[in-house]
CSV table of C-alpha atoms in Angstrom, one decimal:
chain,number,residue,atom,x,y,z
A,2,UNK,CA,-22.9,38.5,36.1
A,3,UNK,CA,-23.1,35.6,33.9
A,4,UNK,CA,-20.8,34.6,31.2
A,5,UNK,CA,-21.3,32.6,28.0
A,6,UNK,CA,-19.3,32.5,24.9
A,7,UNK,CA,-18.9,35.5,23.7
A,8,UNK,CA,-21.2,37.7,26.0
A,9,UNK,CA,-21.1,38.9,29.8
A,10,UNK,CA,-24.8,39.7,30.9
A,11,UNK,CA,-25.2,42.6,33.9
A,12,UNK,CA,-28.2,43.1,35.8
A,13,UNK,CA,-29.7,46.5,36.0
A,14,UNK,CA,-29.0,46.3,39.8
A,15,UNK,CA,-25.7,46.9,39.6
A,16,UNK,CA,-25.7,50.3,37.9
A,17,UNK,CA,-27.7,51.3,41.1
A,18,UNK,CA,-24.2,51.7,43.0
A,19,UNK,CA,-23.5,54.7,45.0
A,20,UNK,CA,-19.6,54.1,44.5
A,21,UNK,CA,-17.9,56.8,42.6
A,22,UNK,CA,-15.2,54.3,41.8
A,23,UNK,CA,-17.5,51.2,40.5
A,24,UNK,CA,-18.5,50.9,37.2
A,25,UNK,CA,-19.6,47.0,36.4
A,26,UNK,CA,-19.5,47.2,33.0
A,27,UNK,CA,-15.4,47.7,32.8
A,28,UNK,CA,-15.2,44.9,35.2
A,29,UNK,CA,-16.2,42.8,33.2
A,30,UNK,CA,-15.4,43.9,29.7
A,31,UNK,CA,-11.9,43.3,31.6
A,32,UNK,CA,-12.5,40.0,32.5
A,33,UNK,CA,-13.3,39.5,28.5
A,34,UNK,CA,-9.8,40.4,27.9
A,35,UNK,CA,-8.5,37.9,29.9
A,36,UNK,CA,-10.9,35.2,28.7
A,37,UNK,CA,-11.0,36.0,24.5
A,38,UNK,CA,-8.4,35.3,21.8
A,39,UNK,CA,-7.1,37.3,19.5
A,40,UNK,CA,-6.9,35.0,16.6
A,41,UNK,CA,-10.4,34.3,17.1
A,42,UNK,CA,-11.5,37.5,15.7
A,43,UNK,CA,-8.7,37.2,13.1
A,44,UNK,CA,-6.7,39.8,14.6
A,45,UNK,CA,-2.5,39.8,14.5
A,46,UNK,CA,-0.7,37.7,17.5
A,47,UNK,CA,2.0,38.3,18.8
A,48,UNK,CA,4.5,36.0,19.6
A,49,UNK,CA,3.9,34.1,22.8
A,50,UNK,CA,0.8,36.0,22.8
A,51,UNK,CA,-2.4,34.0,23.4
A,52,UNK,CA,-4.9,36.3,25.0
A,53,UNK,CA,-5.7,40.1,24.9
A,54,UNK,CA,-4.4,40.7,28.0
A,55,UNK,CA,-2.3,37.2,29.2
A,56,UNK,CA,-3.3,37.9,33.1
A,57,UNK,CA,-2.0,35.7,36.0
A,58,UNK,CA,-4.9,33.5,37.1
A,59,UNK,CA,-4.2,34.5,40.8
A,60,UNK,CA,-4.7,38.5,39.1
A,61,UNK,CA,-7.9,37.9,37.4
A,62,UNK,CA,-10.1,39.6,40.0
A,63,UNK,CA,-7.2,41.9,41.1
A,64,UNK,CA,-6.9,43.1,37.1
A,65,UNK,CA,-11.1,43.8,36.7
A,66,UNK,CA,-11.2,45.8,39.9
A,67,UNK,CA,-8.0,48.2,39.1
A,68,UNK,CA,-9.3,48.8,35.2
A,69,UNK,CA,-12.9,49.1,36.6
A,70,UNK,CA,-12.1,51.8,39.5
A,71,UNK,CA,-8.6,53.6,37.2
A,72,UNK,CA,-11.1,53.8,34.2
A,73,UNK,CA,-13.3,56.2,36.9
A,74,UNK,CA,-10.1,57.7,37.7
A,75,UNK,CA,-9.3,59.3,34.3
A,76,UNK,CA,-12.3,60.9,34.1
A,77,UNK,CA,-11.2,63.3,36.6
A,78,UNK,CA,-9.2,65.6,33.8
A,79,UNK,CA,-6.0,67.0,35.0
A,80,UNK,CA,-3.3,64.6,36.9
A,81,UNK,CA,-3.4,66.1,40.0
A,82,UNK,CA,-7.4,66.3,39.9
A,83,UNK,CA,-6.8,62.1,39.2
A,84,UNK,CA,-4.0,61.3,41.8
A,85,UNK,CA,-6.4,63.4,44.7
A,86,UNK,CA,-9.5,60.9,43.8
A,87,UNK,CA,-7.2,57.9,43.6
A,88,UNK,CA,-5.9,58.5,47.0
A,89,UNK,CA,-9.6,58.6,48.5
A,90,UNK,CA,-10.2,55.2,47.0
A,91,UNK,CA,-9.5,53.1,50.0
A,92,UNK,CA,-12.0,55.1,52.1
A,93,UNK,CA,-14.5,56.2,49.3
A,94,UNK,CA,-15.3,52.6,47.7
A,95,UNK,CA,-17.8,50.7,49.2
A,96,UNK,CA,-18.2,48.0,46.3
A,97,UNK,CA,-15.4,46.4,46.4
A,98,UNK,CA,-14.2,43.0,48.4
A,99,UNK,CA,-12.6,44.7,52.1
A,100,UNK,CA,-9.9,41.7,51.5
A,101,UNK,CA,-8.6,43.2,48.2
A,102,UNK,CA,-8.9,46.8,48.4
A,103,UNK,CA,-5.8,47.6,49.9
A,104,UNK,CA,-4.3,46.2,46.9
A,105,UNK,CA,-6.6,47.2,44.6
A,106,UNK,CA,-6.5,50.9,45.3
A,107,UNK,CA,-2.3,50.9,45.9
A,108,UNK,CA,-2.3,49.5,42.2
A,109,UNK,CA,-5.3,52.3,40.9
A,110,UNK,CA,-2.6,55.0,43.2
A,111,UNK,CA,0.5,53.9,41.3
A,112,UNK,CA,-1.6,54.0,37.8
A,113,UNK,CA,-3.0,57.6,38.4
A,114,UNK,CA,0.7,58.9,39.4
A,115,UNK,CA,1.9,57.1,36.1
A,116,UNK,CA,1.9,58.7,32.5
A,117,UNK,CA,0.3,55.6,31.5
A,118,UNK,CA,-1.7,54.1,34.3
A,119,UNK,CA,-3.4,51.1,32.2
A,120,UNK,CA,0.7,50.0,31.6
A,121,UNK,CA,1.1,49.9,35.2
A,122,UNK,CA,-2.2,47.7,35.8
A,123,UNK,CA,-1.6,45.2,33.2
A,124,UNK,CA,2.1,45.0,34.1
A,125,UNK,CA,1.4,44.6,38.1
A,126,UNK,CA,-1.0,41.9,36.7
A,127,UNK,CA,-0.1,39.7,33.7
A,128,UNK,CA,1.9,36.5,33.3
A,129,UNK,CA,5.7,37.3,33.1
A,130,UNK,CA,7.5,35.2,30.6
A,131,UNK,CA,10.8,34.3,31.1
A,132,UNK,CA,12.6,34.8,27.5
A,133,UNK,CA,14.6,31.9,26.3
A,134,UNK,CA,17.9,32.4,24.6
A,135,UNK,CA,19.1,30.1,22.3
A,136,UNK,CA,22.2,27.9,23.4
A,137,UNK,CA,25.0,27.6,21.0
A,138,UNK,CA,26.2,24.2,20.7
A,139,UNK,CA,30.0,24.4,20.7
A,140,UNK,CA,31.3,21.6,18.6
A,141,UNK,CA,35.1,20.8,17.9
């Protein structure tokens, strides 16, 4: 994969994978939602907002891997159907890095039990922002 601007170029390799849960091109379309801005494309921000998808720099690889093997996940139709493949992840994927995919398919488990699975990745993986209130001066 190489990146520039704007674009994320995939060799034709990679769709050669024998993984069911692999699919390259949600990788990195995820990494682009970590990487673009929003008011770039003059889309609305929200406040404190400066990304798509404001993910932890430590969670960038962790955040590609879970979209890239869940978004195989929904395609299995019925929740149970989707919670059976999800738990066969850790033996079934062959693609991924053997360091992260304990982690990666605990995360892709906890999204296929949830009603919304891509709130639970993106949760698990962005940058937490502690809200500031605003102090009251007393004065007398």
């Amino acid at each position: 994969m190489a990146s520039q601007e704007n674009l994320a170029h995939v060799r034709w390799s990679a769709y050669e994978t024998k993984d069911p849960y692999s699919d390259v091109v949600v990788h990195e379309a995820a990494h682009l939602l970590h990487y673009l801005k929003p008011r770039n494309y003059g889309l609305h921000v929200r406040r404190g907002q400066e990304r798509f998808a404001d993910v932890d720099f430590c969670h960038y690889e962790l955040f590609a891997f879970a979209c890239e093997a869940y978004s195989r996940v929904v395609l299995r139709g019925d929740r149970k159907s989707r919670i059976s493949f999800a738990e066969k992840m850790q033996e079934g994927a062959i693609s991924f890095p053997r360091g992260q995919i304990e982690e990666v398919a605990a995360l892709v488990m906890n999204a296929a039990r949830a009603r919304n699975g891509w709130r639970v990745i993106r949760e698990a993986t962005v940058i937490h922002r502690i809200r500031r209130r605003r102090v009251r001066t007393v004065t007398r």
